[in-house]
Phi, psi and omega in degrees: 000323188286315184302334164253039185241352169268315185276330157288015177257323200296274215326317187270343158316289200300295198303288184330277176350297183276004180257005209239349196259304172288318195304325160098184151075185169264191170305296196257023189038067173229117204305135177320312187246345193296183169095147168272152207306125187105353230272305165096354195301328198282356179111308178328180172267145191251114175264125169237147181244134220254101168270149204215208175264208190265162169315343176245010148276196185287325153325327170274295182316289179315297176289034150268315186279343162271011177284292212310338155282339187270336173279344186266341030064321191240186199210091173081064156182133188261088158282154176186130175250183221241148167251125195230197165266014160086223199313278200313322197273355168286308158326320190265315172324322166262354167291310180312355196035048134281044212154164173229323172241150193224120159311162168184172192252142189252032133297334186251005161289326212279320148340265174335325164262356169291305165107050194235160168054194192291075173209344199331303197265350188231045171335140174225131162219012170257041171216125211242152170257158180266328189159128146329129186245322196185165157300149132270103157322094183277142199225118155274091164286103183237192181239184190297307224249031159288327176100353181297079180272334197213175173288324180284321203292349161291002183312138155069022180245137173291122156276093170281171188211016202134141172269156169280123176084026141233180227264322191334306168324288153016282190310287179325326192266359174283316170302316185273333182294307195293344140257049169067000163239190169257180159286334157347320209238042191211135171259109170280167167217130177237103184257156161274188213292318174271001158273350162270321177301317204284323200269327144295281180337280169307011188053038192243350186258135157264298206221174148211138187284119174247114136286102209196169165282141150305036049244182222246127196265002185281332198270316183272008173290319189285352204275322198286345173246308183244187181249128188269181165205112154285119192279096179350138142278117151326135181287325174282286186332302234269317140032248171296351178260335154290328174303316189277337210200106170332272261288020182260141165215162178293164179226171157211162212235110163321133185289154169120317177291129202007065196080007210274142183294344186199141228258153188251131179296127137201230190218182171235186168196158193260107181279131180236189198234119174210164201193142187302171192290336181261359170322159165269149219280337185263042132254272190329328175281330185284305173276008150278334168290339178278321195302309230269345192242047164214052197265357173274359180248017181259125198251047169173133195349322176270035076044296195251343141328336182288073196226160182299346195257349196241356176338334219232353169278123175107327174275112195271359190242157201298155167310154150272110196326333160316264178335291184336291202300355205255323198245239178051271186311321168284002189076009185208131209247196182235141195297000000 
């Protein structure tokens, strides 16, 4: 008897297994591949990847500190952010899904949904903004003793102007035009922010054109050796450069930042947060609600520039239905 109360038990064992087999499918009954990319339905974990700028701008550091609020914040997801070639090349990386969230300059998303400037041939229209975050400053970094007072005086001066594939150029060549000159009439160079400081410093550079929040840590690296000098912008250039160009608004360089003896006139554009069109809208929403209600966990200086109310200034290009839903909820739209 016992031996045959061992073989109906093994015998309803096999039957479970196999009724158990048929049945099929996931955990959570859901197709395996279906869904928009990010959907978060299975539970799994999301690697989101933050592309940001070079390591000695205001982008990298600031996209570490927005992983680490979007991992304490969000439920199933590993964020981290990636160091890059800053704007444009943040732009095409991510119509490319390379990446899920990207800084940019938002002259150059708007470039970028126009198919204008270096977009002529590469349109991008699969990239949504999340929000604005601050000014980015554009700062033409020379020394005292370079003899550098104006935008004219750069005429015949070796000039960096950018790494290839950030927004910085641009700036430059906006700047240089509305004083009547090119890049022509410059031996440009395009280094990035620590390879231009470092490239003063040796006296192999006389300026370089910076875009950054304020301050810039390649620019107080170079401040900690020499004596800088930042170059005005004319309140009429900046003028003409807003008539002709929105998204510039004026700016100034506090006196005390790196050292400068008196606050410097010159101008800005707004650095934001964009993200591809197919993310999903409740990870795009979660995590714009973590950027925009923890900005007392944002561990750098431009911090308090970050807020839910000015989120929506400067942005020329459509919401992420995310994002939408999220300042929606807030009461607060784009002008």
């Amino acid at each position: 008897m016992k031996k045959k109360g061992f073989f109906s038990l093994l015998l309803m064992l096999a039957l479970s297994l196999v009724l158990a087999a048929c049945g099929g499918g996931t955990s959570d009954g859901g197709d395996e591949s279906g869904g928009d990319e990010g959907s978060g339905d299975s539970g799994e974990k999301q690697f989101v990847s933050i592309l940001t700028g070079g390591n000695q701008g205001t982008y990298y550091p600031l996209g570490g500190t927005f992983a680490t609020v979007i991992n304490d914040n969000v439920d199933n997801v590993d964020a981290n952010a990636t160091s890059s070639g800053a704007s444009v090349e943040n732009m095409k990386k991510l119509a490319d899904k390379d990446g899920e969230i990207a800084f940019v300059q938002t002259d150059i998303a708007a470039y970028a949904a126009e198919g204008k400037l270096m977009f002529e041939d590469n349109q991008i229209d699969n990239v949504q903004a999340i929000g604005s975050l601050y000014p980015e400053t554009i700062q033409i970094v020379t020394t005292k003793d370079s003899g550098i007072e104006s935008v004219e005086d750069l005429k015949g001066k070796t000039v960096s102007i950018g790494a290839p594939g950030s927004g910085t150029r641009a700036n430059a060549e906006n700047i240089l035009e509305i004083h009547g000159m090119s890049v022509d009439d410059i031996d440009a160079q395009n280094l990035d922010f620590g390879e231009s400081t470092s490239g003063i410093q040796d006296g192999n550079i006389d300026a370089a054109f910076i875009t950054s929040g304020t301050p810039t840590g390649a620019v107080e690296g170079l401040a900690a050796t020499t004596d800088v000098n930042i170059v005005p912008v004319a309140e009429e250039k900046i003028n003409e450069l807003k008539e002709k160009y929105p998204y510039y608004a004026q700016d100034s360089i506090k006196s005390g930042t790196y050292g400068l003896e008196s606050e410097v006139t010159t101008v800005a554009v707004q650095a934001m947060l964009v993200t591809h069109k197919d993310l999903s809208e409740d990870l795009v929403y979660n995590m714009t609600k973590a950027i925009y209600e923890n900005t007392d966990a944002i561990s750098h200086s431009k911090g308090e520039f970050i807020t839910a109310d000015s989120a929506l200034e400067g942005v020329g290009i459509d919401l992420h239905p995310g994002a939408k839903k999220y300042f929606d909820e807030k009461g607060i739209s784009k002008e």
